[in-house]
Tab-separated table of N, CA and C in Angstrom:
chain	number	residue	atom	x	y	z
A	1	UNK	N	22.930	3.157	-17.916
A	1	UNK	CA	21.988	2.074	-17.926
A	1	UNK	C	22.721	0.791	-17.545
A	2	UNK	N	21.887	0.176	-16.505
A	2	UNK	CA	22.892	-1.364	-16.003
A	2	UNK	C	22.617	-2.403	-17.535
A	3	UNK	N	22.908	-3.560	-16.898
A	3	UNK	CA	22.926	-4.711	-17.845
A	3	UNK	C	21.266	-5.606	-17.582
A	4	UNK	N	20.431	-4.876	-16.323
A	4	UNK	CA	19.372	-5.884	-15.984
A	4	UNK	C	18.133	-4.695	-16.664
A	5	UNK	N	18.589	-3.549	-16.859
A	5	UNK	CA	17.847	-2.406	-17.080
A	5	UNK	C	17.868	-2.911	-18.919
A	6	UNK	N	18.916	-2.765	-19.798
A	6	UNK	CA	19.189	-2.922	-21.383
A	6	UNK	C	19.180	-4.714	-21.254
A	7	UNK	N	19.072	-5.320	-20.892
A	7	UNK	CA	18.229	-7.037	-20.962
A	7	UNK	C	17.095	-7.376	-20.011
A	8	UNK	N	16.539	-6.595	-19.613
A	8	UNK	CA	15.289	-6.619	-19.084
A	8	UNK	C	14.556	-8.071	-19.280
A	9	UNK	N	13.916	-7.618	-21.136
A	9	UNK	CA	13.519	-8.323	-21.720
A	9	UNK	C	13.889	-9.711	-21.997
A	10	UNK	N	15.347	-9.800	-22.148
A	10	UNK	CA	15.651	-11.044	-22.660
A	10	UNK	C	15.743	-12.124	-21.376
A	11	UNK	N	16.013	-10.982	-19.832
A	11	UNK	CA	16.440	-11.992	-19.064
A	11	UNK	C	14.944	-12.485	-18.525
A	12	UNK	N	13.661	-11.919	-18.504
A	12	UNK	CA	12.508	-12.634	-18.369
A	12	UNK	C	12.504	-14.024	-19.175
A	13	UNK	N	12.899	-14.367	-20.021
A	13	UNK	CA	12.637	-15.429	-21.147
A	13	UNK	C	13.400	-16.773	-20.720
A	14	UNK	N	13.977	-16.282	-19.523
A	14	UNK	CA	15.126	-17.462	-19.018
A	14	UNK	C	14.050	-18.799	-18.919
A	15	UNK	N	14.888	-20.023	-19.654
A	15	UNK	CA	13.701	-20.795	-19.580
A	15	UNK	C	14.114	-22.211	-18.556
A	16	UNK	N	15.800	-21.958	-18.254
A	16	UNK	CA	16.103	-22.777	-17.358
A	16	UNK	C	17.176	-22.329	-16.083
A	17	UNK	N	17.189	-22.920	-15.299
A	17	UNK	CA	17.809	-22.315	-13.817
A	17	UNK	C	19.199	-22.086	-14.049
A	18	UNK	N	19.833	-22.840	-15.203
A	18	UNK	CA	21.379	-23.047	-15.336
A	18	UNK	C	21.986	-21.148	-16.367
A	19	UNK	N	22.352	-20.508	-15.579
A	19	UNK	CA	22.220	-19.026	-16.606
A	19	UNK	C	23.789	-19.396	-17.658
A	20	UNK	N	24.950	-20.137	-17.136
A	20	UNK	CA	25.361	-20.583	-17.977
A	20	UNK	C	24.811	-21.494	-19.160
A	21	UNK	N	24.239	-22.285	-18.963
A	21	UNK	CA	23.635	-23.164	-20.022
A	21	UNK	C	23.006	-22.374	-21.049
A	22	UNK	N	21.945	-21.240	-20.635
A	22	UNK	CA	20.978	-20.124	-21.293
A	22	UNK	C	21.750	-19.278	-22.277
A	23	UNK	N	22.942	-18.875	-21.453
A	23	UNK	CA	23.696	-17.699	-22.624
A	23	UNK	C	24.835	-17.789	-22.562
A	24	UNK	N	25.724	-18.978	-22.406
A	24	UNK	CA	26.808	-19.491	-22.690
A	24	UNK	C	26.858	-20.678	-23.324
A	25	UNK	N	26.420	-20.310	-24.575
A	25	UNK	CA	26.210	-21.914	-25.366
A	25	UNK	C	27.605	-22.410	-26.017
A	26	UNK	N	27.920	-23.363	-25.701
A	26	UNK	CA	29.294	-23.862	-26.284
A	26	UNK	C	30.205	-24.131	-24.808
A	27	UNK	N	29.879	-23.565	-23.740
A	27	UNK	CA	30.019	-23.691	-22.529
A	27	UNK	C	30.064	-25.129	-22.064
A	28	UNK	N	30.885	-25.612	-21.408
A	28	UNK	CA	29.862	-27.224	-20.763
A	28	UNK	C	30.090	-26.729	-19.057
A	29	UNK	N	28.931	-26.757	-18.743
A	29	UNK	CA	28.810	-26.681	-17.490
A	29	UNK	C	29.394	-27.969	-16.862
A	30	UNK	N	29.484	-29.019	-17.149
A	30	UNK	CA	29.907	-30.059	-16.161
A	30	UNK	C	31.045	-29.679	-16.252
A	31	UNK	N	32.199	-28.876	-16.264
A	31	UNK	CA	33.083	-27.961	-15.830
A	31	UNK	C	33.059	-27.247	-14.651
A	32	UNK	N	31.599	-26.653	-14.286
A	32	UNK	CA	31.540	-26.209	-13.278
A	32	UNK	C	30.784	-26.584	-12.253
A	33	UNK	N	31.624	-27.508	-11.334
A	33	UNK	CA	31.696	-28.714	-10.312
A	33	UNK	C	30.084	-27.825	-9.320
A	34	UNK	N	29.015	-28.060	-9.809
A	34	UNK	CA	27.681	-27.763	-8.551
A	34	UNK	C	27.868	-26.247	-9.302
A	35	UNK	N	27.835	-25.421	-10.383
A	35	UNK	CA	27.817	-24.285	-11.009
A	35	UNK	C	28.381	-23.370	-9.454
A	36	UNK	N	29.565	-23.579	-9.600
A	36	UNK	CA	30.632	-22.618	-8.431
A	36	UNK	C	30.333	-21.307	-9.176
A	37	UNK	N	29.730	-20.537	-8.253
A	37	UNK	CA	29.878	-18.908	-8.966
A	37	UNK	C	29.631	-18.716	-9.860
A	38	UNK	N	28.584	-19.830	-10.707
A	38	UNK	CA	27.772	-19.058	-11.970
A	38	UNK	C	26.878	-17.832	-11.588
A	39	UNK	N	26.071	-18.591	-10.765
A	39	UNK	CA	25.111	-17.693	-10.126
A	39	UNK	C	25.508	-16.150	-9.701
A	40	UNK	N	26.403	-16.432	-9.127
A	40	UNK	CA	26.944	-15.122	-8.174
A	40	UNK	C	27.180	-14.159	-9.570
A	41	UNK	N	28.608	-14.703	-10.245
A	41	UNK	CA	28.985	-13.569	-11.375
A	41	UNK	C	27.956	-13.319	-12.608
A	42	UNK	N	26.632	-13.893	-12.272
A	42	UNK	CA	25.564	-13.407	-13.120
A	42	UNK	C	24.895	-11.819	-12.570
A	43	UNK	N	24.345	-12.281	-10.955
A	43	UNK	CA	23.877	-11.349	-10.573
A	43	UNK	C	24.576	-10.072	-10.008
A	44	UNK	N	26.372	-10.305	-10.424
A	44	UNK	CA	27.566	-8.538	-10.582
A	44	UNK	C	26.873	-8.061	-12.155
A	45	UNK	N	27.190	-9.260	-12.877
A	45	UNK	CA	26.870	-8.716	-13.910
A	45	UNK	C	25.590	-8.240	-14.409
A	46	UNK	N	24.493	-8.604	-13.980
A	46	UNK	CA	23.178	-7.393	-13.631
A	46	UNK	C	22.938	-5.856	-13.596
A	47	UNK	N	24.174	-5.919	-12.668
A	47	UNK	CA	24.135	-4.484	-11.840
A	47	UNK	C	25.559	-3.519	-12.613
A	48	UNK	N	26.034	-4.096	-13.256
A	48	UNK	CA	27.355	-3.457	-13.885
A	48	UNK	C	26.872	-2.687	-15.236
A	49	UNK	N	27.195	-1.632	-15.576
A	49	UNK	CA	26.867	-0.743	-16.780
A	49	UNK	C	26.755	-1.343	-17.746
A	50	UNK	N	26.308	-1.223	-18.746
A	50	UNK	CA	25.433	-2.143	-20.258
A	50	UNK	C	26.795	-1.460	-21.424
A	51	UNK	N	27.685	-1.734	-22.047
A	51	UNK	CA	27.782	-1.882	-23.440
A	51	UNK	C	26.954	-1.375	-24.384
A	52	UNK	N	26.605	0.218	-24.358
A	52	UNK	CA	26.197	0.429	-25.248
A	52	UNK	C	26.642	0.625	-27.098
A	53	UNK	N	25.902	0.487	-27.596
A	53	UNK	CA	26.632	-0.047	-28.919
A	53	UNK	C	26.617	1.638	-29.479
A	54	UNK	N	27.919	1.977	-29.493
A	54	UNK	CA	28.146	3.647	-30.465
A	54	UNK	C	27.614	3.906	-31.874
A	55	UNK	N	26.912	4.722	-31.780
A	55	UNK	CA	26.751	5.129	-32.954
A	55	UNK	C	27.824	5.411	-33.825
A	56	UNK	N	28.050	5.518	-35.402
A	56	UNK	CA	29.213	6.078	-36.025
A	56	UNK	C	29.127	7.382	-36.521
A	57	UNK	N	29.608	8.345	-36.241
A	57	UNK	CA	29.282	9.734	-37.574
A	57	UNK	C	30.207	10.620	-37.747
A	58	UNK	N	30.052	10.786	-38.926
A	58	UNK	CA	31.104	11.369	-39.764
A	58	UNK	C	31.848	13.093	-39.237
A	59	UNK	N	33.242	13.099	-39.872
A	59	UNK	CA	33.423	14.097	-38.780
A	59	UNK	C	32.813	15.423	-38.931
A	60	UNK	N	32.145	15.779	-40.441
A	60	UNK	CA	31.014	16.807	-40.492
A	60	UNK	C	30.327	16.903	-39.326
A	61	UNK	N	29.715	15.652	-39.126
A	61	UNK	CA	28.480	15.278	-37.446
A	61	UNK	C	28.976	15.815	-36.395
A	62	UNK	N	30.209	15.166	-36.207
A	62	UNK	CA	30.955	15.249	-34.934
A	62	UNK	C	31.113	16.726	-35.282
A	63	UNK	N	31.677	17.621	-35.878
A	63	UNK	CA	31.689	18.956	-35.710
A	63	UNK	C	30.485	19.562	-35.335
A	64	UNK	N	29.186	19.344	-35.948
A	64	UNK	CA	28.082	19.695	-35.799
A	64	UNK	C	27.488	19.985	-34.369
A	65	UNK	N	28.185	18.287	-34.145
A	65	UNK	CA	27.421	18.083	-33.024
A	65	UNK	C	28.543	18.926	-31.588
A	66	UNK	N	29.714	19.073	-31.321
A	66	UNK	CA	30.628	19.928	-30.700
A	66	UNK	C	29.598	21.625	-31.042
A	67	UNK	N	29.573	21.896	-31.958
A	67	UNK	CA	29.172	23.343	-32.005
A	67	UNK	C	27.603	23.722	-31.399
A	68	UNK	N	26.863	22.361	-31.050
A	68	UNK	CA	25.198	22.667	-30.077
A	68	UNK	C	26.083	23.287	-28.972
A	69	UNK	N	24.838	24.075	-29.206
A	69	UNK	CA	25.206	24.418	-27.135
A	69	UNK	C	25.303	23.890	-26.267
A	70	UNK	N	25.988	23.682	-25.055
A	70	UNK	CA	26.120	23.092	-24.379
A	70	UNK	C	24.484	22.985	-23.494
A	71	UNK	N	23.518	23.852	-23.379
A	71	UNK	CA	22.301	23.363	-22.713
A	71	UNK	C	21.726	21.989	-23.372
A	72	UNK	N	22.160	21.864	-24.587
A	72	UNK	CA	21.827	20.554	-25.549
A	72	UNK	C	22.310	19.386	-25.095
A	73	UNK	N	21.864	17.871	-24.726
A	73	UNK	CA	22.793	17.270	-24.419
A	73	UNK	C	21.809	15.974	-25.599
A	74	UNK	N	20.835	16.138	-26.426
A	74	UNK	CA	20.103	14.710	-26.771
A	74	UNK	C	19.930	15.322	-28.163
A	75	UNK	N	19.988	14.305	-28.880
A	75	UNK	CA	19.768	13.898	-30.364
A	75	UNK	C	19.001	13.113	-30.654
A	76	UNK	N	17.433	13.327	-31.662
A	76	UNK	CA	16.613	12.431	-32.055
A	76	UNK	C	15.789	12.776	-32.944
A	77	UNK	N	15.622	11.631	-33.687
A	77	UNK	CA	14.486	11.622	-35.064
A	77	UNK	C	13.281	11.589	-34.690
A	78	UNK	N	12.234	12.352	-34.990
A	78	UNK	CA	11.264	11.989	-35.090
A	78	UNK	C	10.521	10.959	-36.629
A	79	UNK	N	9.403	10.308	-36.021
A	79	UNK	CA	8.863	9.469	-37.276
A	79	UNK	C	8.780	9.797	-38.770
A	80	UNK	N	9.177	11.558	-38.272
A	80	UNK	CA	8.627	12.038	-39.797
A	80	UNK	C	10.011	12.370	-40.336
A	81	UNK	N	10.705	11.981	-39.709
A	81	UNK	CA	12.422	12.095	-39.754
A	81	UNK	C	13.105	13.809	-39.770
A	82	UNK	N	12.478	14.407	-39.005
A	82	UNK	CA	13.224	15.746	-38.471
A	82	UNK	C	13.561	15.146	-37.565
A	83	UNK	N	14.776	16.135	-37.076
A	83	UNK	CA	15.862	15.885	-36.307
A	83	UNK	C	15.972	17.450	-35.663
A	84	UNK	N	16.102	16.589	-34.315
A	84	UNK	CA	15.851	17.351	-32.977
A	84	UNK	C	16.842	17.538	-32.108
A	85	UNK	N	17.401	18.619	-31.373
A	85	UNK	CA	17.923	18.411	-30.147
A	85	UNK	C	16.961	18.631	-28.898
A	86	UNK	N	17.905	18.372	-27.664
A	86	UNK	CA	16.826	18.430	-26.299
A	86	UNK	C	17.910	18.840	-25.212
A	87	UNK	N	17.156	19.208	-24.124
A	87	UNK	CA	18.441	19.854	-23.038
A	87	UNK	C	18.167	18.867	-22.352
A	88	UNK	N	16.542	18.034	-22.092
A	88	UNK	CA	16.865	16.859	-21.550
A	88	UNK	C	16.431	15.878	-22.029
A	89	UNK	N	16.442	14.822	-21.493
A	89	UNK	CA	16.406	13.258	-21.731
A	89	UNK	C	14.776	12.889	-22.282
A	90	UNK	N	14.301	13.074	-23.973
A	90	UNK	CA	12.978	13.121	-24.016
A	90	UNK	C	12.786	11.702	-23.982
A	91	UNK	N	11.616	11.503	-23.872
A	91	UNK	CA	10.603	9.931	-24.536
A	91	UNK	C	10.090	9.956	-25.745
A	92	UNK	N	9.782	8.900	-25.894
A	92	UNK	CA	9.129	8.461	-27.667
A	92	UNK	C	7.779	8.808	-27.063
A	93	UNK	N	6.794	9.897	-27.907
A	93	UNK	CA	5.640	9.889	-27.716
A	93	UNK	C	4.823	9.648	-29.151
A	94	UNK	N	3.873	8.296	-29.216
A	94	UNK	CA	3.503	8.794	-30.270
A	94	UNK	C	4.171	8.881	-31.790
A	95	UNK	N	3.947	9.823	-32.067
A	95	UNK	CA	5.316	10.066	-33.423
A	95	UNK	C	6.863	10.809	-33.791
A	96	UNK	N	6.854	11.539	-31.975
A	96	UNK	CA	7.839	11.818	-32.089
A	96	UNK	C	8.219	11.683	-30.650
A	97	UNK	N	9.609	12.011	-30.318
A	97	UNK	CA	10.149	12.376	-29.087
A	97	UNK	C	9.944	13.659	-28.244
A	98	UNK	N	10.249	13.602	-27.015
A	98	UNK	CA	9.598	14.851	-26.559
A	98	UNK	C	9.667	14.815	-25.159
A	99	UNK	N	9.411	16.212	-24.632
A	99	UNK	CA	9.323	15.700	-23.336
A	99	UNK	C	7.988	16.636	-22.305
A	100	UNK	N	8.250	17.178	-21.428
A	100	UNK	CA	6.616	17.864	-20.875
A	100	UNK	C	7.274	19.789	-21.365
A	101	UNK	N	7.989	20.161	-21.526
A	101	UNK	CA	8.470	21.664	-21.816
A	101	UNK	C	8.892	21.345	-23.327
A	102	UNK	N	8.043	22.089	-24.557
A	102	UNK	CA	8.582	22.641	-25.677
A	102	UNK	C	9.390	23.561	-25.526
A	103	UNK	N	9.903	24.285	-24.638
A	103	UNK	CA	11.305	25.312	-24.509
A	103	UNK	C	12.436	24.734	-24.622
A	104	UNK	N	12.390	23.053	-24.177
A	104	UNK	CA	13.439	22.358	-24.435
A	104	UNK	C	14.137	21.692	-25.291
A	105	UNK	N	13.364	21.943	-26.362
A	105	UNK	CA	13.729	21.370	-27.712
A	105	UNK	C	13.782	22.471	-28.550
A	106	UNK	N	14.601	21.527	-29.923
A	106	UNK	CA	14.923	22.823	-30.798
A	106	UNK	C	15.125	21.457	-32.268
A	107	UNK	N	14.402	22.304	-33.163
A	107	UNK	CA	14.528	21.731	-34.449
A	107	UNK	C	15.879	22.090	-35.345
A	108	UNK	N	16.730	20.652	-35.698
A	108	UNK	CA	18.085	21.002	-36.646
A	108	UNK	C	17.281	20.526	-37.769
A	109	UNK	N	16.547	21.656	-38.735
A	109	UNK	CA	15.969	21.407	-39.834
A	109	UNK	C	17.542	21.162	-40.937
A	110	UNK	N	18.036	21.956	-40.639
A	110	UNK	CA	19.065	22.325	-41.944
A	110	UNK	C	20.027	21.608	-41.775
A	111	UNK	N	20.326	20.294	-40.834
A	111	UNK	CA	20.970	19.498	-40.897
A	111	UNK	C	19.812	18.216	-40.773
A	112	UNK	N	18.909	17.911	-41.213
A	112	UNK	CA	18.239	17.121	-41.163
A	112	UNK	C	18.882	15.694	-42.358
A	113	UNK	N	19.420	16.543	-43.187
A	113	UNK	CA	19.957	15.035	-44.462
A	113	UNK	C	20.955	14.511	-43.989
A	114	UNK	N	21.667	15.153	-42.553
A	114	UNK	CA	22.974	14.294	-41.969
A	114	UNK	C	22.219	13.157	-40.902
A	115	UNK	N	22.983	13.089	-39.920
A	115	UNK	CA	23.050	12.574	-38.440
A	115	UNK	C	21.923	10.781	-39.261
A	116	UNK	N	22.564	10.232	-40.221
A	116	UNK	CA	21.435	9.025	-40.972
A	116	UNK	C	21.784	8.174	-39.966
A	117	UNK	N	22.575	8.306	-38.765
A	117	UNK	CA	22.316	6.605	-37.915
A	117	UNK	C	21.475	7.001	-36.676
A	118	UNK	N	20.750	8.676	-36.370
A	118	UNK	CA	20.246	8.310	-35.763
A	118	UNK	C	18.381	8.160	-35.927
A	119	UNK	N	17.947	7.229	-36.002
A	119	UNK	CA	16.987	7.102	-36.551
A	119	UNK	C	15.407	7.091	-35.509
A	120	UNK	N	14.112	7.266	-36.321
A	120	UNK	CA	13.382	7.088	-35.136
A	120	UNK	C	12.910	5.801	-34.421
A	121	UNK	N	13.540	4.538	-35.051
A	121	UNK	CA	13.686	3.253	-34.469
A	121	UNK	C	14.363	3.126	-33.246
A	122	UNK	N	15.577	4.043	-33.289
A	122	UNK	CA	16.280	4.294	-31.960
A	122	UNK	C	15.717	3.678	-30.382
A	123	UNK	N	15.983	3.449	-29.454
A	123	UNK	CA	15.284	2.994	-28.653
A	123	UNK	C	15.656	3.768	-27.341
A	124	UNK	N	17.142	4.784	-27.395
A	124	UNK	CA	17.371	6.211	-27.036
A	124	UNK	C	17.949	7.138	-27.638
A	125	UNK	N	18.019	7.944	-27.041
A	125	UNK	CA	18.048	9.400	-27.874
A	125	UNK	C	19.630	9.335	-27.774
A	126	UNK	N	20.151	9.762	-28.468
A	126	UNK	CA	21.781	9.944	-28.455
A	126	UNK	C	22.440	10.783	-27.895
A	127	UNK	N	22.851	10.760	-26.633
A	127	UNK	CA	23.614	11.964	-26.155
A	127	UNK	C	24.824	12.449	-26.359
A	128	UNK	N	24.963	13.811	-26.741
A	128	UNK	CA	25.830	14.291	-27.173
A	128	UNK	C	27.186	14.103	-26.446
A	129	UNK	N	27.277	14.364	-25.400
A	129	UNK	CA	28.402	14.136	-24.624
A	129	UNK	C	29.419	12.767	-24.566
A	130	UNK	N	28.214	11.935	-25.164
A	130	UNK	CA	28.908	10.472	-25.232
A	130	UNK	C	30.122	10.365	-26.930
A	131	UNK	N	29.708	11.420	-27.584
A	131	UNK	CA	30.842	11.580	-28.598
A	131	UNK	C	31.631	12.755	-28.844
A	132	UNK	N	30.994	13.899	-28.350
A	132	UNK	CA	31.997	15.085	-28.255
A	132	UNK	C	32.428	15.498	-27.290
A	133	UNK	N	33.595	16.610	-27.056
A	133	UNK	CA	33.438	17.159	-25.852
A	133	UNK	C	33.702	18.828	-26.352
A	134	UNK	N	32.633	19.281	-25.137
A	134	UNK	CA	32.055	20.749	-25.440
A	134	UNK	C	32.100	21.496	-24.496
């Protein structure tokens, strides 16, 4: 995911032309003589991969999560707080996650009291690959 894709939202809200001034507060732009290359190193940074913020889990998890099968690559709560894997990339439908094939999912009932950071507030599904390797 870029940086214009995960601030979408925030960068609509821009309420003035100066993007230093907006989200470099403490900044003084009259430093930057006619904003030399504000502009420019805003719109690299657009297009450059997003900082996603890691989840933490314990190394029970992390074992857990190494021993899915490798067709598994997504982790997610539903509203009613079961916990799911997926082979692919589901959406929030409704009350739970999901995607157009129920063959692709699989319920971790019996680990349902672990995996507590990933929740159905989530805003994606957690992929496995981004913490184990399998």
């Amino acid at each position: 995911m870029k940086n214009k894709e995960k601030y979408a939202d925030l960068i609509k809200t821009i309420s003035t032309p100066c993007i230093i001034e907006e989200y470099y507060s403490g900044e003084n732009c009259k430093e930057y003589e006619g904003c030399k290359g504000c502009f420019g190193r805003f719109l690299k940074w657009l297009e450059e991969e997003a900082n996603l913020e890691k989840k933490q889990f314990s190394a029970n998890e992390l074992a857990i999560m190494k021993s899915i099968h490798k067709d598994f690559n997504f982790i997610a709560r539903d509203k009613d707080s079961e916990l799911y894997v997926f082979v692919s990339k589901p959406i929030k439908i409704v009350r739970a996650w999901g995607n157009n094939d129920e063959s692709e999912q699989s319920e971790l009932a019996i680990f349902s009291h672990l995996f507590s950071s990933v929740q159905w507030e989530d805003k994606e599904p957690v992929r496995i690959d981004d913490y184990v390797k399998r």
